[in-house]
Amino acid sequence: MARAALPGGLMTTVSGGPPHPGPWQPARVTGIRRETPTAKTFTLTLPQPRSFWAGQYFVVRLTAPDGYRAQRSYSIASAPSDSAEVDLTVEILPGGEVSGFLNEAVEVGDVLDVRGPIGGDFAWDLRPALGLAGGSGIVPLMSMLRHARKLGQPGLFRLVVSVRSPEELYYAAEIQGPDASIVFTRAVPDGHVRPPGRLMARELAAALDGDRDVYVCGSTAFCDAATQLAAAAGVPVERIRVERFGFSG
């Protein structure tokens, strides 16, 4: 169980473990927002509110007229709430069977089959934490950052994002703040003090104030490098949680 203070002195409690998935259900697409040239956020409205923990995901299933089915898992980007709405951010992969359809064919008003929330190992239990994101791996960690901010506890979760260029940064208009740091590896925006380059051990150490769990999400190469940096900074291995993103499309 973990507890975090809300504005006005109220408390929120996370207990009993992350919610388990229910049955497949229809979700109406009520919003579509482009994040980068290769990513979109889809706002889905479920038939009724469905509780979830930051770090969990939903499965989206497509069914063709001939009965052929394809499904993919997409992390939840929105913060947990009492709303029936949930945001899924989808990276559009070249030749991607499901991501391509979502990008090219799905419009506001369409209905998708979804199931969730799913995932327990990467679900955030509201203990102080640091998120290390590589590229599209920011999605579940953004849910955590939004949750901490929503609780009025921005120091509860800190985020370090490694991304190649400003054009590839998800949630660029929202992410800025003292609880988030951006590392550009190949190109930087005008006025950015840090030169392009990989995440360094000293930058990670600066974000690891106090006793924090570490959540790492991104490609296999990024996760391996970030995990080594966290361990070298003194984070016990058992307090490092890793989620590697695949490229099934």
C-alpha atoms as one frame of an Amber mdcrd trajectory, in Angstrom:
protein
   0.000   0.000   0.000   1.174   3.533  -0.764  -0.327   6.854   0.237   0.067
  10.305  -1.297  -1.277  13.637  -0.122  -3.800  15.467  -2.262  -4.428  19.234
  -2.231  -6.423  20.226   0.832  -4.928  17.508   3.001  -6.906  14.632   1.486
  -5.193  11.301   0.968  -5.291   8.769  -1.798  -4.469   5.117  -1.177  -3.231
   2.510  -3.614  -3.734  -0.983  -2.291  -4.666  -4.489  -3.312  -2.511  -4.593
  -6.403  -3.176  -3.162  -9.862  -6.590  -3.838 -11.436  -7.005  -6.923 -13.596
  -8.389  -6.853 -17.145 -12.070  -7.350 -17.691 -13.725  -8.735 -20.832 -13.368
  -7.296 -24.305 -15.478  -4.170 -24.642 -16.267  -1.565 -27.295 -14.513   1.796
 -26.924 -15.498   4.821 -28.953 -12.752   7.038 -30.333 -13.590  10.504 -29.022
 -10.330  12.285 -29.804  -7.205  11.956 -31.936  -4.125  14.103 -31.412  -0.828
  13.962 -33.275   2.170  13.893 -30.941   5.021  13.568 -33.469   5.269  12.759
 -37.185   5.134   9.078 -36.218   2.849   8.994 -33.165  -0.781   9.751 -32.333
  -2.757   9.750 -29.102  -6.223   8.206 -29.265  -8.755   9.137 -26.602 -11.097
   6.196 -26.066 -14.359   6.342 -24.125 -15.269   3.037 -22.501 -18.857   1.954
 -21.770 -18.170   2.687 -18.098 -15.221   3.900 -16.007 -12.426   1.358 -15.622
  -9.844   1.851 -12.893  -6.170   1.370 -13.712  -2.707   2.121 -12.374  -0.183
   4.251 -14.209   2.111   1.894 -16.115  -0.602  -0.488 -17.301  -1.778  -0.975
 -20.877  -4.753  -1.932 -23.026  -4.943  -4.365 -25.935  -6.606  -3.105 -29.125
  -8.137  -5.756 -31.400  -9.064  -5.283 -35.053 -11.357  -7.667 -36.925 -11.475
  -7.781 -40.729 -14.693  -8.550 -42.674 -13.380 -12.067 -43.384 -12.898 -12.692
 -39.663  -9.127 -12.201 -39.560  -8.015 -10.601 -36.307  -4.933  -8.702 -35.233
  -4.212  -7.172 -31.851  -1.499  -5.074 -30.246  -0.794  -3.739 -26.764  -0.583
   0.021 -26.166   0.414   1.739 -22.934  -1.957   4.121 -21.205  -0.730   7.708
 -21.391  -3.406   9.388 -19.275  -3.387   9.587 -15.491  -5.697   7.317 -13.504
  -9.088   8.937 -12.937 -12.773   8.231 -12.361 -13.501   9.023 -15.999 -14.456
   6.466 -18.650 -11.861   8.051 -20.936  -8.394   6.629 -21.462  -5.582   7.881
 -23.713  -3.452   5.423 -25.681  -0.445   6.784 -27.569   0.462   4.718 -30.621
   3.808   4.755 -32.412   3.193   4.315 -36.130   5.641   1.713 -37.385   6.573
   1.182 -41.057   4.388  -1.623 -42.360   2.663  -1.874 -38.989  -0.519  -3.908
 -39.320  -2.431  -2.366 -36.420  -0.617   0.936 -35.942  -0.899   1.627 -39.668
  -4.651   1.053 -39.626  -5.086   3.253 -36.571  -3.075   6.006 -38.242  -4.637
   5.855 -41.691  -8.207   4.683 -41.215  -9.499   5.330 -37.698 -11.507   8.530
 -37.177 -13.327  10.165 -34.269 -16.572   8.292 -33.755 -15.207   4.863 -34.699
 -15.480   1.985 -32.235 -12.566  -0.310 -31.326 -12.504  -3.536 -29.337 -10.247
  -3.180 -26.297  -9.341  -5.164 -23.222  -7.578  -3.972 -20.118  -6.018  -2.723
 -18.017  -3.207  -5.275 -18.153   0.175  -5.435 -16.455   1.335  -5.573 -12.884
   5.126  -5.617 -12.825   5.421  -2.126 -14.332   2.441  -0.557 -12.549   3.371
   2.387 -10.314   2.363   2.011  -6.660   2.938   5.705  -5.753   6.230   5.177
  -3.985   8.816   7.852  -4.893  10.171   6.930  -8.299  12.309   8.014 -11.228
  11.319   7.205 -14.790  13.917   6.748 -17.526  12.355   6.865 -20.982  13.872
   6.238 -24.376  11.851   7.607 -27.309   8.361   6.094 -27.402   9.079   4.475
 -24.038   7.877   7.703 -22.501   4.207   6.689 -22.813   3.636   4.674 -19.586
   6.012   6.977 -17.711   3.998   9.992 -18.841   0.985   8.417 -17.154   3.029
   8.322 -13.947   4.194  11.925 -14.333   0.652  13.116 -14.985  -0.597  11.176
 -11.988   1.951  12.747  -9.642   1.132  16.221 -10.927  -2.588  15.543 -10.616
  -2.084  14.522  -6.989  -0.302  17.811  -6.341   2.895  15.877  -5.604   5.245
  16.683  -8.504   8.274  15.504  -6.526   6.778  12.039  -6.123   7.784  11.093
  -9.651  10.637  12.433 -11.737  11.161  11.765 -15.409  14.255  11.765 -17.595
  13.565  11.397 -21.325  16.171  10.508 -23.934  15.076  11.403 -27.475  16.932
  11.990 -30.732  15.491  15.373 -31.713  12.841  17.930 -30.700  10.550  16.700
 -33.480  10.469  13.242 -31.910   9.604  14.376 -28.372   6.167  13.161 -27.279
   3.959  15.549 -25.244   6.339  18.415 -25.955   3.890  21.147 -24.941   3.187
  19.513 -21.576   6.297  17.790 -20.383   8.328  20.859 -19.388   8.741  21.314
 -15.635  11.135  20.896 -12.702  10.130  17.232 -12.448  11.157  16.392 -16.031
  14.492  16.503 -17.866  15.019  16.035 -21.591  18.193  14.617 -23.106  18.484
  15.135 -26.868  20.960  12.718 -28.394  21.316  14.033 -31.973  19.810  17.525
 -32.324  18.764  20.153 -29.795  16.268  23.033 -29.981  17.414  26.628 -30.001
  18.448  27.788 -26.553  18.915  24.303 -25.150  21.968  24.432 -22.894  22.954
  20.762 -22.983  24.716  19.667 -26.191  23.413  16.550 -27.964  24.637  13.272
 -26.532  23.626  10.186 -24.598  22.356  10.187 -21.029  25.306  10.412 -18.653
  25.761   8.872 -15.221  26.086  12.287 -13.547  22.706  13.391 -14.964  21.042
  10.285 -13.637  22.670  10.738 -10.237  21.315  14.295 -10.035  17.763  13.020
 -10.546  18.107  10.195  -8.021  17.690  12.238  -4.860  16.445  10.206  -1.955
  15.220   6.630  -2.012  13.494   6.048  -5.357  12.391   3.090  -7.426  13.418
   3.324 -11.070  11.146   2.582 -14.028  12.916   2.100 -17.359  11.062   1.921
 -20.668  12.229   1.982 -24.279  14.105  -0.121 -26.799  16.207  -3.056 -25.638
  19.433  -1.110 -26.223  18.183   1.879 -24.230  16.841  -0.268 -21.395  20.131
  -2.146 -21.073  22.165   1.080 -20.968  19.785   2.882 -18.587  19.614  -0.109
 -16.246  23.409  -0.225 -16.060  23.528   3.495 -15.262  20.915   3.109 -12.511
  22.735   0.156 -10.968  26.047   2.033 -11.145  24.363   4.956  -9.347  23.571
   2.638  -6.444  19.972   1.642  -7.145  19.435  -1.967  -5.998  18.609  -4.217
  -8.940  15.361  -5.334  -7.296  14.145  -1.723  -7.347  14.645  -1.300 -11.091
  11.634  -2.196 -13.220  12.084  -2.542 -16.959   9.632  -2.644 -19.854  11.069
  -3.147 -23.318   9.065  -1.997 -26.312   8.749  -4.417 -29.223   8.259  -3.566
 -32.895   5.437  -5.888 -33.963   3.361  -2.987 -35.385
